[in-house]
JSON list of C-alpha atoms in Angstrom, two decimals:
[
{"chain": "A", "resi": 488, "resn": "MET", "atom": "CA", "xyz": [1.88, 4.53, 6.25]},
{"chain": "A", "resi": 489, "resn": "ILE", "atom": "CA", "xyz": [5.61, 3.66, 6.36]},
{"chain": "A", "resi": 490, "resn": "ALA", "atom": "CA", "xyz": [6.73, 0.06, 6.78]},
{"chain": "A", "resi": 491, "resn": "THR", "atom": "CA", "xyz": [10.11, -1.59, 7.29]},
{"chain": "A", "resi": 492, "resn": "SER", "atom": "CA", "xyz": [11.23, -5.01, 8.42]},
{"chain": "A", "resi": 493, "resn": "ASP", "atom": "CA", "xyz": [14.66, -3.74, 9.50]},
{"chain": "A", "resi": 494, "resn": "PRO", "atom": "CA", "xyz": [15.00, -3.09, 13.25]},
{"chain": "A", "resi": 495, "resn": "SER", "atom": "CA", "xyz": [17.96, -0.75, 12.69]},
{"chain": "A", "resi": 496, "resn": "THR", "atom": "CA", "xyz": [15.75, 1.48, 10.53]},
{"chain": "A", "resi": 497, "resn": "VAL", "atom": "CA", "xyz": [13.18, 1.67, 13.33]},
{"chain": "A", "resi": 498, "resn": "LEU", "atom": "CA", "xyz": [15.95, 2.59, 15.80]},
{"chain": "A", "resi": 499, "resn": "LEU", "atom": "CA", "xyz": [17.25, 5.26, 13.43]},
{"chain": "A", "resi": 500, "resn": "ILE", "atom": "CA", "xyz": [13.79, 6.84, 13.23]},
{"chain": "A", "resi": 501, "resn": "PHE", "atom": "CA", "xyz": [13.42, 6.89, 17.03]},
{"chain": "A", "resi": 502, "resn": "ARG", "atom": "CA", "xyz": [16.97, 8.09, 17.70]},
{"chain": "A", "resi": 503, "resn": "GLU", "atom": "CA", "xyz": [16.64, 10.95, 15.21]},
{"chain": "A", "resi": 504, "resn": "LYS", "atom": "CA", "xyz": [13.19, 11.81, 16.66]},
{"chain": "A", "resi": 505, "resn": "TRP", "atom": "CA", "xyz": [11.57, 12.05, 13.24]},
{"chain": "A", "resi": 506, "resn": "GLN", "atom": "CA", "xyz": [7.86, 12.34, 13.94]},
{"chain": "A", "resi": 507, "resn": "THR", "atom": "CA", "xyz": [5.97, 12.82, 10.68]},
{"chain": "A", "resi": 508, "resn": "VAL", "atom": "CA", "xyz": [5.63, 10.52, 7.69]},
{"chain": "A", "resi": 509, "resn": "ASP", "atom": "CA", "xyz": [6.95, 13.31, 5.46]},
{"chain": "A", "resi": 510, "resn": "VAL", "atom": "CA", "xyz": [10.14, 13.80, 7.51]},
{"chain": "A", "resi": 511, "resn": "ILE", "atom": "CA", "xyz": [10.71, 10.05, 7.95]},
{"chain": "A", "resi": 512, "resn": "ALA", "atom": "CA", "xyz": [10.30, 9.38, 4.21]},
{"chain": "A", "resi": 513, "resn": "ARG", "atom": "CA", "xyz": [12.51, 12.30, 3.17]},
{"chain": "A", "resi": 514, "resn": "GLU", "atom": "CA", "xyz": [15.30, 11.36, 5.58]},
{"chain": "A", "resi": 515, "resn": "LEU", "atom": "CA", "xyz": [15.25, 7.64, 4.74]},
{"chain": "A", "resi": 516, "resn": "VAL", "atom": "CA", "xyz": [15.39, 8.44, 1.00]},
{"chain": "A", "resi": 517, "resn": "ARG", "atom": "CA", "xyz": [18.21, 10.92, 1.58]},
{"chain": "A", "resi": 518, "resn": "ARG", "atom": "CA", "xyz": [20.21, 8.20, 3.37]},
{"chain": "A", "resi": 519, "resn": "GLY", "atom": "CA", "xyz": [19.39, 5.47, 0.84]},
{"chain": "A", "resi": 520, "resn": "VAL", "atom": "CA", "xyz": [17.64, 3.30, 3.44]},
{"chain": "A", "resi": 521, "resn": "PRO", "atom": "CA", "xyz": [15.13, 0.79, 2.01]},
{"chain": "A", "resi": 522, "resn": "PHE", "atom": "CA", "xyz": [11.53, 1.06, 3.25]},
{"chain": "A", "resi": 523, "resn": "ASN", "atom": "CA", "xyz": [7.96, 0.99, 1.98]},
{"chain": "A", "resi": 524, "resn": "THR", "atom": "CA", "xyz": [5.03, 3.40, 1.98]},
{"chain": "A", "resi": 525, "resn": "VAL", "atom": "CA", "xyz": [2.13, 1.00, 2.07]},
{"chain": "A", "resi": 526, "resn": "ALA", "atom": "CA", "xyz": [-1.60, 1.01, 1.60]},
{"chain": "A", "resi": 527, "resn": "ALA", "atom": "CA", "xyz": [-3.57, -1.33, 3.84]},
{"chain": "A", "resi": 528, "resn": "VAL", "atom": "CA", "xyz": [-6.38, -3.03, 1.93]},
{"chain": "A", "resi": 529, "resn": "GLU", "atom": "CA", "xyz": [-8.91, -5.57, 3.16]},
{"chain": "A", "resi": 530, "resn": "ALA", "atom": "CA", "xyz": [-9.02, -7.53, -0.08]},
{"chain": "A", "resi": 531, "resn": "PRO", "atom": "CA", "xyz": [-5.71, -8.58, -1.61]},
{"chain": "A", "resi": 532, "resn": "PRO", "atom": "CA", "xyz": [-4.90, -6.99, -4.97]},
{"chain": "A", "resi": 533, "resn": "PRO", "atom": "CA", "xyz": [-4.99, -9.14, -8.09]},
{"chain": "A", "resi": 534, "resn": "LEU", "atom": "CA", "xyz": [-1.96, -11.30, -8.69]},
{"chain": "A", "resi": 535, "resn": "TYR", "atom": "CA", "xyz": [0.25, -10.28, -11.59]},
{"chain": "A", "resi": 536, "resn": "PRO", "atom": "CA", "xyz": [2.07, -12.89, -13.65]},
{"chain": "A", "resi": 537, "resn": "ASN", "atom": "CA", "xyz": [5.68, -13.68, -12.81]},
{"chain": "A", "resi": 538, "resn": "PRO", "atom": "CA", "xyz": [8.05, -11.29, -14.56]},
{"chain": "A", "resi": 539, "resn": "ARG", "atom": "CA", "xyz": [10.02, -12.45, -17.54]},
{"chain": "A", "resi": 540, "resn": "PRO", "atom": "CA", "xyz": [13.80, -12.88, -17.31]},
{"chain": "A", "resi": 541, "resn": "SER", "atom": "CA", "xyz": [15.69, -9.62, -17.27]},
{"chain": "A", "resi": 542, "resn": "ILE", "atom": "CA", "xyz": [16.79, -8.15, -20.59]},
{"chain": "A", "resi": 543, "resn": "GLY", "atom": "CA", "xyz": [17.94, -4.81, -19.17]},
{"chain": "A", "resi": 544, "resn": "LEU", "atom": "CA", "xyz": [18.89, -2.51, -22.03]},
{"chain": "A", "resi": 545, "resn": "GLY", "atom": "CA", "xyz": [19.10, -5.45, -24.43]},
{"chain": "A", "resi": 546, "resn": "CYS", "atom": "CA", "xyz": [21.64, -7.87, -25.80]},
{"chain": "A", "resi": 547, "resn": "ARG", "atom": "CA", "xyz": [24.63, -6.77, -27.88]},
{"chain": "A", "resi": 548, "resn": "PRO", "atom": "CA", "xyz": [27.02, -8.69, -30.15]},
{"chain": "A", "resi": 549, "resn": "GLU", "atom": "CA", "xyz": [30.42, -9.88, -28.92]},
{"chain": "A", "resi": 550, "resn": "THR", "atom": "CA", "xyz": [32.15, -6.96, -30.67]},
{"chain": "A", "resi": 551, "resn": "TYR", "atom": "CA", "xyz": [30.01, -4.35, -28.90]},
{"chain": "A", "resi": 552, "resn": "ALA", "atom": "CA", "xyz": [31.77, -1.21, -27.68]},
{"chain": "A", "resi": 553, "resn": "PRO", "atom": "CA", "xyz": [29.60, 1.35, -25.84]},
{"chain": "A", "resi": 554, "resn": "THR", "atom": "CA", "xyz": [29.30, 4.83, -27.34]},
{"chain": "A", "resi": 555, "resn": "GLN", "atom": "CA", "xyz": [28.16, 8.21, -26.07]},
{"chain": "A", "resi": 556, "resn": "GLU", "atom": "CA", "xyz": [24.88, 7.70, -27.93]},
{"chain": "A", "resi": 557, "resn": "ASP", "atom": "CA", "xyz": [24.38, 4.40, -26.04]},
{"chain": "A", "resi": 558, "resn": "TYR", "atom": "CA", "xyz": [24.83, 6.28, -22.76]},
{"chain": "A", "resi": 559, "resn": "LEU", "atom": "CA", "xyz": [22.38, 9.01, -23.80]},
{"chain": "A", "resi": 560, "resn": "GLN", "atom": "CA", "xyz": [19.86, 6.33, -24.83]},
{"chain": "A", "resi": 561, "resn": "TYR", "atom": "CA", "xyz": [20.32, 4.68, -21.41]},
{"chain": "A", "resi": 562, "resn": "LEU", "atom": "CA", "xyz": [19.57, 8.04, -19.72]},
{"chain": "A", "resi": 563, "resn": "ARG", "atom": "CA", "xyz": [16.36, 8.43, -21.78]},
{"chain": "A", "resi": 564, "resn": "VAL", "atom": "CA", "xyz": [15.13, 4.89, -21.05]},
{"chain": "A", "resi": 565, "resn": "ARG", "atom": "CA", "xyz": [16.03, 5.24, -17.35]},
{"chain": "A", "resi": 566, "resn": "GLU", "atom": "CA", "xyz": [14.22, 8.57, -17.03]},
{"chain": "A", "resi": 567, "resn": "ASN", "atom": "CA", "xyz": [11.12, 7.18, -18.77]},
{"chain": "A", "resi": 568, "resn": "LEU", "atom": "CA", "xyz": [11.00, 4.29, -16.28]},
{"chain": "A", "resi": 569, "resn": "LEU", "atom": "CA", "xyz": [11.67, 6.50, -13.25]},
{"chain": "A", "resi": 570, "resn": "ARG", "atom": "CA", "xyz": [8.99, 9.08, -14.17]},
{"chain": "A", "resi": 571, "resn": "GLY", "atom": "CA", "xyz": [6.30, 6.39, -13.64]},
{"chain": "A", "resi": 572, "resn": "PRO", "atom": "CA", "xyz": [5.33, 4.35, -10.54]},
{"chain": "A", "resi": 573, "resn": "LYS", "atom": "CA", "xyz": [8.63, 2.49, -10.73]},
{"chain": "A", "resi": 574, "resn": "GLY", "atom": "CA", "xyz": [10.39, 5.74, -9.84]},
{"chain": "A", "resi": 575, "resn": "ARG", "atom": "CA", "xyz": [8.96, 5.89, -6.36]},
{"chain": "A", "resi": 576, "resn": "ALA", "atom": "CA", "xyz": [9.66, 2.17, -5.95]},
{"chain": "A", "resi": 577, "resn": "ALA", "atom": "CA", "xyz": [13.29, 2.90, -6.88]},
{"chain": "A", "resi": 578, "resn": "LEU", "atom": "CA", "xyz": [13.53, 5.62, -4.22]},
{"chain": "A", "resi": 579, "resn": "LEU", "atom": "CA", "xyz": [12.10, 3.19, -1.67]},
{"chain": "A", "resi": 580, "resn": "HIS", "atom": "CA", "xyz": [14.52, 0.45, -2.72]},
{"chain": "A", "resi": 581, "resn": "GLY", "atom": "CA", "xyz": [17.54, 2.13, -1.16]},
{"chain": "A", "resi": 582, "resn": "GLY", "atom": "CA", "xyz": [21.20, 1.76, -2.09]},
{"chain": "A", "resi": 583, "resn": "ILE", "atom": "CA", "xyz": [22.59, 2.57, -5.54]},
{"chain": "A", "resi": 584, "resn": "ILE", "atom": "CA", "xyz": [19.14, 2.19, -7.10]},
{"chain": "A", "resi": 585, "resn": "ALA", "atom": "CA", "xyz": [17.74, 4.98, -4.89]},
{"chain": "A", "resi": 586, "resn": "ARG", "atom": "CA", "xyz": [20.84, 7.12, -5.45]},
{"chain": "A", "resi": 587, "resn": "ILE", "atom": "CA", "xyz": [20.36, 6.94, -9.22]},
{"chain": "A", "resi": 588, "resn": "ALA", "atom": "CA", "xyz": [16.62, 7.65, -8.85]},
{"chain": "A", "resi": 589, "resn": "ARG", "atom": "CA", "xyz": [17.37, 10.77, -6.78]},
{"chain": "A", "resi": 590, "resn": "ASP", "atom": "CA", "xyz": [19.03, 12.26, -9.87]},
{"chain": "A", "resi": 591, "resn": "VAL", "atom": "CA", "xyz": [15.58, 12.25, -11.51]},
{"chain": "A", "resi": 592, "resn": "LEU", "atom": "CA", "xyz": [13.04, 12.50, -8.67]},
{"chain": "A", "resi": 593, "resn": "GLU", "atom": "CA", "xyz": [12.44, 14.45, -5.47]},
{"chain": "A", "resi": 594, "resn": "ALA", "atom": "CA", "xyz": [12.36, 12.48, -2.21]},
{"chain": "A", "resi": 595, "resn": "SER", "atom": "CA", "xyz": [8.76, 13.57, -1.63]},
{"chain": "A", "resi": 596, "resn": "THR", "atom": "CA", "xyz": [7.73, 11.38, -4.60]},
{"chain": "A", "resi": 597, "resn": "VAL", "atom": "CA", "xyz": [7.63, 8.39, -2.24]},
{"chain": "A", "resi": 598, "resn": "LEU", "atom": "CA", "xyz": [4.51, 9.85, -0.64]},
{"chain": "A", "resi": 599, "resn": "ASP", "atom": "CA", "xyz": [2.62, 9.71, -3.97]},
{"chain": "A", "resi": 600, "resn": "GLY", "atom": "CA", "xyz": [1.74, 6.05, -3.76]},
{"chain": "A", "resi": 601, "resn": "PRO", "atom": "CA", "xyz": [1.45, 3.19, -3.89]},
{"chain": "A", "resi": 602, "resn": "SER", "atom": "CA", "xyz": [0.01, 2.99, -7.37]},
{"chain": "A", "resi": 603, "resn": "SER", "atom": "CA", "xyz": [-2.96, 0.83, -8.29]},
{"chain": "A", "resi": 604, "resn": "HIS", "atom": "CA", "xyz": [-0.49, -1.89, -9.42]},
{"chain": "A", "resi": 605, "resn": "GLY", "atom": "CA", "xyz": [1.06, -2.44, -5.98]},
{"chain": "A", "resi": 606, "resn": "ASN", "atom": "CA", "xyz": [2.40, -5.81, -4.91]},
{"chain": "A", "resi": 607, "resn": "VAL", "atom": "CA", "xyz": [1.66, -7.56, -1.62]},
{"chain": "A", "resi": 608, "resn": "ILE", "atom": "CA", "xyz": [4.56, -6.93, 0.74]},
{"chain": "A", "resi": 609, "resn": "GLY", "atom": "CA", "xyz": [3.01, -8.19, 3.98]},
{"chain": "A", "resi": 610, "resn": "ARG", "atom": "CA", "xyz": [-0.04, -8.65, 6.13]},
{"chain": "A", "resi": 611, "resn": "PHE", "atom": "CA", "xyz": [-1.23, -7.02, 9.35]},
{"chain": "A", "resi": 612, "resn": "ASN", "atom": "CA", "xyz": [-4.28, -8.53, 11.05]},
{"chain": "A", "resi": 613, "resn": "ARG", "atom": "CA", "xyz": [-7.01, -8.62, 8.39]},
{"chain": "A", "resi": 614, "resn": "PHE", "atom": "CA", "xyz": [-5.20, -6.12, 6.14]},
{"chain": "A", "resi": 615, "resn": "THR", "atom": "CA", "xyz": [-2.95, -6.80, 3.19]},
{"chain": "A", "resi": 616, "resn": "LEU", "atom": "CA", "xyz": [-0.09, -4.29, 2.83]},
{"chain": "A", "resi": 617, "resn": "VAL", "atom": "CA", "xyz": [0.70, -3.30, -0.75]},
{"chain": "A", "resi": 618, "resn": "ASP", "atom": "CA", "xyz": [3.37, -1.13, -2.34]},
{"chain": "A", "resi": 619, "resn": "ASP", "atom": "CA", "xyz": [5.11, -0.70, -5.67]},
{"chain": "A", "resi": 620, "resn": "GLN", "atom": "CA", "xyz": [8.07, -3.01, -6.23]},
{"chain": "A", "resi": 621, "resn": "LEU", "atom": "CA", "xyz": [10.86, -3.23, -8.77]},
{"chain": "A", "resi": 622, "resn": "THR", "atom": "CA", "xyz": [11.46, -6.29, -10.93]},
{"chain": "A", "resi": 623, "resn": "GLU", "atom": "CA", "xyz": [14.99, -7.47, -11.71]},
{"chain": "A", "resi": 624, "resn": "ASN", "atom": "CA", "xyz": [14.52, -5.99, -15.18]},
{"chain": "A", "resi": 625, "resn": "ASP", "atom": "CA", "xyz": [13.61, -2.60, -13.68]},
{"chain": "A", "resi": 626, "resn": "LYS", "atom": "CA", "xyz": [16.78, -2.69, -11.54]},
{"chain": "A", "resi": 627, "resn": "ASP", "atom": "CA", "xyz": [18.86, -3.66, -14.57]},
{"chain": "A", "resi": 628, "resn": "ILE", "atom": "CA", "xyz": [17.45, -0.76, -16.60]},
{"chain": "A", "resi": 629, "resn": "ILE", "atom": "CA", "xyz": [18.11, 1.71, -13.79]},
{"chain": "A", "resi": 630, "resn": "CYS", "atom": "CA", "xyz": [21.70, 0.47, -13.49]},
{"chain": "A", "resi": 631, "resn": "GLY", "atom": "CA", "xyz": [22.22, 0.48, -17.27]},
{"chain": "A", "resi": 632, "resn": "VAL", "atom": "CA", "xyz": [22.77, -3.26, -17.72]},
{"chain": "A", "resi": 633, "resn": "TYR", "atom": "CA", "xyz": [23.53, -4.65, -21.17]},
{"chain": "A", "resi": 634, "resn": "PHE", "atom": "CA", "xyz": [24.05, -8.29, -22.00]},
{"chain": "A", "resi": 635, "resn": "VAL", "atom": "CA", "xyz": [26.90, -8.95, -24.42]},
{"chain": "A", "resi": 636, "resn": "GLN", "atom": "CA", "xyz": [27.26, -12.21, -26.34]},
{"chain": "A", "resi": 637, "resn": "THR", "atom": "CA", "xyz": [30.58, -13.99, -25.83]},
{"chain": "A", "resi": 638, "resn": "ALA", "atom": "CA", "xyz": [32.21, -17.15, -27.08]},
{"chain": "A", "resi": 639, "resn": "SER", "atom": "CA", "xyz": [34.16, -17.84, -23.88]},
{"chain": "A", "resi": 640, "resn": "VAL", "atom": "CA", "xyz": [34.43, -16.73, -20.27]},
{"chain": "A", "resi": 641, "resn": "PRO", "atom": "CA", "xyz": [37.74, -15.04, -19.40]},
{"chain": "A", "resi": 642, "resn": "LYS", "atom": "CA", "xyz": [39.45, -16.48, -16.30]},
{"chain": "A", "resi": 643, "resn": "GLY", "atom": "CA", "xyz": [38.51, -14.51, -13.17]},
{"chain": "A", "resi": 644, "resn": "MET", "atom": "CA", "xyz": [35.45, -12.92, -14.79]},
{"chain": "A", "resi": 645, "resn": "GLU", "atom": "CA", "xyz": [32.99, -15.76, -14.14]},
{"chain": "A", "resi": 646, "resn": "GLU", "atom": "CA", "xyz": [30.77, -13.67, -11.83]},
{"chain": "A", "resi": 647, "resn": "SER", "atom": "CA", "xyz": [30.01, -11.18, -14.62]},
{"chain": "A", "resi": 648, "resn": "PHE", "atom": "CA", "xyz": [28.54, -13.89, -16.83]},
{"chain": "A", "resi": 649, "resn": "VAL", "atom": "CA", "xyz": [24.89, -14.85, -16.82]},
{"chain": "A", "resi": 650, "resn": "ASP", "atom": "CA", "xyz": [24.94, -18.26, -18.45]},
{"chain": "A", "resi": 651, "resn": "GLY", "atom": "CA", "xyz": [28.38, -18.77, -20.01]},
{"chain": "A", "resi": 652, "resn": "THR", "atom": "CA", "xyz": [27.37, -17.07, -23.25]},
{"chain": "A", "resi": 653, "resn": "ARG", "atom": "CA", "xyz": [26.37, -13.58, -22.11]},
{"chain": "A", "resi": 654, "resn": "ALA", "atom": "CA", "xyz": [28.40, -11.08, -20.11]},
{"chain": "A", "resi": 655, "resn": "GLN", "atom": "CA", "xyz": [26.53, -8.58, -17.99]},
{"chain": "A", "resi": 656, "resn": "LEU", "atom": "CA", "xyz": [27.91, -5.05, -18.43]},
{"chain": "A", "resi": 657, "resn": "SER", "atom": "CA", "xyz": [26.59, -1.93, -16.70]},
{"chain": "A", "resi": 658, "resn": "TRP", "atom": "CA", "xyz": [27.01, 1.84, -16.64]},
{"chain": "A", "resi": 659, "resn": "TRP", "atom": "CA", "xyz": [27.06, 1.45, -12.84]},
{"chain": "A", "resi": 660, "resn": "PRO", "atom": "CA", "xyz": [28.80, -1.14, -10.66]}
]
């Protein structure tokens, strides 16, 4: 079952006259539109503990300069994450996250779930709707985020800093 809370996505589906779940999922993924493929369960799934703060690809010293090996390591870590249930969640997420995931996965992957570790995304009558979701850490890994220690915040760069002592750098914007 496909679910969205965005009225413009519903209009897109009707205007394009997409009639099957397969076609709808493939076309939404191709366009980078966020949506969910949900399972409706009568009993809510177990609650999972709150995720830890994001560490992305780790923290580096102030003198850090990325290398080609760092980029290749990022690609390996990203692919490992995307080849599991988080991959289909990335395709469903839309935007740059889905675009990066499409380099690794086929659009039809979204129809392979949700996994048994789905999160509650909504309710419908007596049913709980569950689907796989990404944590902030998952998103940071997919985008290749590193945290770099710093002694000071350069003027005009405040938005790139997490807490005044760590800059957030990424392979993607």
